[in-house]
Amino acid sequence: MMSPVQVRKSLLDPRTKLILVLIESILVLATAGGQRMFWFRLVFAAMPFVLLAVSGRIKPCLIGGVLLGLVEYLHYAVFPSATGILARVLVIVVTIVNRFIPAILMGTYVMHTTKVSEFKAAMDRMHMPDELTIPMCVMFRFFPTLVEEYASISNAMKMRGIRLGGRKPGKILEYRIVPMLTCSARIGEEISASALTRGLGKSRKRTNICKIGFGVWDIIIFLIVAVTFIYWLMGVVK
């Protein structure tokens, strides 16, 4: 029996998500364009929060918002009166959080809303080589699985009092970090074996039942990206 075509549940196409990750890295993380691109940078910094909220991922959205709010409070309330080492530390903290949080949240959105099969279908549409596609497909499953393993290890160690503020805080390195390193190696091997079992390493072209394509929101995102690029290019040329 042939499997039915899987309908895309995500708001955006995987290719649109990859473009957003690239823009977040260049415009927000690397602050390309300087102060001239401030309002465009602000739009793309807010975009991960909107996408996470729409997709139902409220927890990372709230955590990122609280961190940014706390950093902005330090920036405007503490930074003007800070001097010496404290001022330098605040500059580093504010810069890192303001740049990294939107990029991390965009990566979180992409990881949680993109299936491996959808990503593989999108990469095939772009005629990307398997040498690039297969490691990225493995990565899409690696990090969520690693987070699940860490949560399981944390719960097990909390029951034994191995936590900060617990009975045995000095055992955190031995009983949490070491198992995580072991799990990381094991998870990588298992996911790689799973990818090869599904035929990702074959030279023959694979079929895919995932339905992907550009919709209205993808077009809107592309228009915003195009306007941003044109405005940035105008500042570079003149």
Coordinates of C-alpha atoms in Angstrom, one line a residue:
M1 CA 0.0 0.0 0.0
M2 CA 1.3 3.4 -0.9
S3 CA 1.7 5.9 1.9
P4 CA -0.4 9.1 1.6
V5 CA 1.4 12.4 0.9
Q6 CA 2.2 14.1 4.2
V7 CA 0.8 17.6 4.4
R8 CA 3.1 20.3 5.7
K9 CA 2.0 21.5 9.1
S10 CA 4.6 24.2 9.5
L11 CA 3.9 27.8 8.7
L12 CA 7.0 28.3 6.6
D13 CA 8.8 26.2 4.0
P14 CA 12.2 24.7 5.1
R15 CA 14.0 26.8 2.5
T16 CA 12.4 30.0 4.0
K17 CA 13.6 28.9 7.4
L18 CA 17.2 28.5 6.2
I19 CA 17.1 32.0 4.7
L20 CA 15.9 33.4 8.1
V21 CA 18.7 31.6 9.9
L22 CA 21.2 33.1 7.5
I23 CA 19.7 36.6 7.9
E24 CA 19.7 36.3 11.6
S25 CA 23.4 35.3 11.5
I26 CA 24.4 38.1 9.2
L27 CA 22.2 41.0 10.3
V28 CA 21.6 40.3 14.0
L29 CA 24.5 38.2 15.2
A30 CA 27.2 39.9 13.0
T31 CA 25.4 43.3 13.0
A32 CA 26.0 43.8 9.3
G33 CA 25.2 47.3 8.1
G34 CA 25.9 49.0 11.5
Q35 CA 23.5 51.5 12.9
R36 CA 22.0 52.2 9.5
M37 CA 20.2 48.8 9.6
F38 CA 18.9 49.2 13.2
W39 CA 15.2 49.0 12.3
F40 CA 15.6 46.1 10.0
R41 CA 17.7 44.4 12.7
L42 CA 14.9 45.0 15.2
V43 CA 12.4 43.4 12.9
F44 CA 14.4 40.3 12.4
A45 CA 15.3 40.1 16.1
A46 CA 11.6 40.1 16.9
M47 CA 10.7 37.6 14.2
P48 CA 11.8 34.4 16.1
F49 CA 9.5 35.4 19.1
V50 CA 6.5 35.7 16.7
L51 CA 7.2 32.5 14.9
L52 CA 7.7 30.5 18.2
A53 CA 4.5 32.0 19.6
V54 CA 2.5 31.1 16.5
S55 CA 3.9 27.5 16.5
G56 CA 3.0 27.0 20.1
R57 CA 6.5 27.0 21.5
I58 CA 5.7 29.5 24.3
K59 CA 8.4 28.3 26.8
P60 CA 11.5 29.3 24.7
C61 CA 9.8 32.4 23.7
L62 CA 9.2 33.5 27.3
I63 CA 12.7 32.5 28.4
G64 CA 14.2 34.6 25.6
G65 CA 12.0 37.5 26.3
V66 CA 12.8 37.4 30.1
L67 CA 16.6 37.3 29.3
L68 CA 16.3 40.2 26.9
G69 CA 14.2 42.2 29.3
L70 CA 16.7 41.6 32.1
V71 CA 19.6 42.6 29.9
E72 CA 17.8 45.8 28.8
Y73 CA 17.1 46.7 32.4
L74 CA 20.7 46.3 33.3
H75 CA 21.6 48.3 30.2
Y76 CA 19.5 51.3 31.1
A77 CA 19.3 51.1 34.9
V78 CA 22.7 49.8 36.0
F79 CA 25.1 50.6 33.1
P80 CA 25.0 54.4 33.2
S81 CA 26.3 54.4 36.8
A82 CA 28.7 51.4 36.4
T83 CA 32.4 52.0 36.2
G84 CA 35.6 50.0 35.8
I85 CA 35.3 46.2 35.5
L86 CA 31.5 46.2 36.2
A87 CA 31.0 48.4 33.1
R88 CA 33.1 46.2 30.9
V89 CA 31.3 43.0 32.1
L90 CA 27.9 44.7 31.4
V91 CA 29.0 45.6 27.9
I92 CA 30.0 42.1 27.2
V93 CA 26.8 40.6 28.7
V94 CA 24.5 43.0 26.9
T95 CA 26.3 42.5 23.5
I96 CA 26.3 38.7 23.7
V97 CA 22.7 38.4 24.8
N98 CA 21.2 40.9 22.4
R99 CA 23.0 39.3 19.5
F100 CA 22.8 35.6 20.4
I101 CA 19.3 35.2 21.8
P102 CA 17.4 36.0 18.5
A103 CA 19.8 33.7 16.5
I104 CA 19.4 30.9 19.1
L105 CA 15.6 31.2 19.1
M106 CA 15.5 31.1 15.3
G107 CA 17.5 27.9 15.4
T108 CA 15.1 26.6 18.1
Y109 CA 12.2 27.3 15.9
V110 CA 13.7 25.6 12.9
M111 CA 14.7 22.5 14.9
H112 CA 11.3 22.1 16.5
T113 CA 9.1 22.8 13.4
T114 CA 11.0 21.1 10.7
K115 CA 10.9 17.3 10.1
V116 CA 14.0 15.6 8.8
S117 CA 12.0 14.4 5.7
E118 CA 10.8 17.9 5.0
F119 CA 14.4 19.2 5.3
K120 CA 15.7 16.5 3.0
A121 CA 12.9 17.2 0.4
A122 CA 13.8 20.9 0.5
M123 CA 17.5 20.2 0.0
D124 CA 16.7 17.9 -2.9
R125 CA 14.6 20.7 -4.5
M126 CA 17.7 22.9 -4.3
H127 CA 19.9 20.2 -5.8
M128 CA 22.2 20.2 -2.8
P129 CA 24.8 17.3 -2.7
D130 CA 24.2 14.5 -0.2
E131 CA 27.7 15.2 1.3
L132 CA 26.1 18.3 2.8
T133 CA 22.5 17.2 3.2
I134 CA 23.1 14.0 5.2
P135 CA 25.2 15.5 8.0
M136 CA 22.6 18.3 8.4
C137 CA 19.8 15.7 8.5
V138 CA 21.7 13.9 11.3
M139 CA 22.1 17.3 13.1
F140 CA 18.4 17.9 13.0
R141 CA 17.8 14.8 15.1
F142 CA 20.9 15.0 17.2
F143 CA 20.2 18.1 19.2
P144 CA 16.6 17.4 20.2
T145 CA 17.6 13.9 21.2
L146 CA 20.5 15.3 23.2
V147 CA 18.2 17.7 25.0
E148 CA 15.8 14.8 25.9
E149 CA 18.8 12.7 27.3
Y150 CA 20.0 15.7 29.4
A151 CA 16.5 16.1 30.9
S152 CA 16.4 12.4 31.8
I153 CA 19.9 12.5 33.4
S154 CA 18.9 15.7 35.3
N155 CA 15.8 14.1 36.7
A156 CA 17.7 11.0 37.7
M157 CA 20.4 13.0 39.5
K158 CA 17.9 15.3 41.2
M159 CA 16.3 12.3 42.8
R160 CA 19.8 11.5 44.2
G161 CA 20.4 15.0 45.5
I162 CA 23.1 15.7 42.9
R163 CA 22.3 19.3 42.0
L164 CA 23.4 22.9 42.9
G165 CA 22.2 23.5 46.4
G166 CA 21.6 19.8 47.0
R167 CA 23.4 17.3 49.2
K168 CA 26.1 16.5 46.7
P169 CA 26.8 19.5 44.4
G170 CA 30.4 18.4 43.9
K171 CA 29.3 15.3 42.0
I172 CA 27.6 17.3 39.2
L173 CA 30.7 17.1 36.9
E174 CA 31.1 13.3 37.4
Y175 CA 27.4 12.3 37.3
R176 CA 26.0 14.7 34.8
I177 CA 28.7 15.9 32.4
V178 CA 30.4 12.5 31.9
P179 CA 27.1 10.7 31.1
M180 CA 26.2 13.6 28.6
L181 CA 29.5 13.1 26.8
T182 CA 28.9 9.3 26.6
C183 CA 25.3 9.9 25.4
S184 CA 26.5 12.4 22.7
A185 CA 28.8 9.8 21.1
R186 CA 26.2 7.1 21.3
I187 CA 23.4 9.3 19.9
G188 CA 25.6 10.4 17.0
E189 CA 26.4 6.8 16.1
E190 CA 22.7 5.7 16.3
I191 CA 21.4 8.5 14.3
S192 CA 24.0 8.0 11.6
A193 CA 23.2 4.3 11.4
S194 CA 19.5 5.2 11.2
A195 CA 20.1 7.6 8.3
L196 CA 22.1 5.0 6.4
T197 CA 19.4 2.4 7.1
R198 CA 16.8 4.7 5.5
G199 CA 18.9 4.9 2.4
L200 CA 20.3 8.4 2.8
G201 CA 23.8 7.2 1.8
K202 CA 22.6 5.6 -1.5
S203 CA 23.6 7.3 -4.8
R204 CA 20.1 6.5 -6.2
K205 CA 17.6 9.3 -5.8
R206 CA 15.1 8.7 -3.0
T207 CA 11.4 9.4 -3.1
N208 CA 9.8 11.6 -0.6
I209 CA 6.1 11.8 0.5
C210 CA 6.4 15.2 2.2
K211 CA 4.6 18.0 0.6
I212 CA 6.6 21.3 0.6
G213 CA 6.1 24.5 -1.2
F214 CA 6.0 28.3 -0.8
G215 CA 2.9 29.8 0.6
V216 CA 1.7 33.4 1.4
W217 CA 3.9 33.7 4.5
D218 CA 6.9 32.5 2.6
I219 CA 6.4 35.2 0.0
I220 CA 6.0 37.9 2.7
I221 CA 9.2 36.8 4.3
F222 CA 11.0 36.8 0.9
L223 CA 9.8 40.4 0.3
I224 CA 11.0 41.5 3.7
V225 CA 14.4 39.9 3.0
A226 CA 14.6 41.5 -0.5
V227 CA 13.8 45.0 0.8
T228 CA 16.4 44.5 3.6
F229 CA 19.0 43.4 1.1
I230 CA 18.3 46.3 -1.3
Y231 CA 18.5 48.8 1.5
W232 CA 21.8 47.4 2.8
L233 CA 23.2 47.3 -0.8
M234 CA 22.3 51.0 -1.3
G235 CA 24.4 51.9 1.7
V236 CA 27.3 49.8 0.5
V237 CA 27.4 51.1 -3.1
K238 CA 27.1 54.8 -2.4

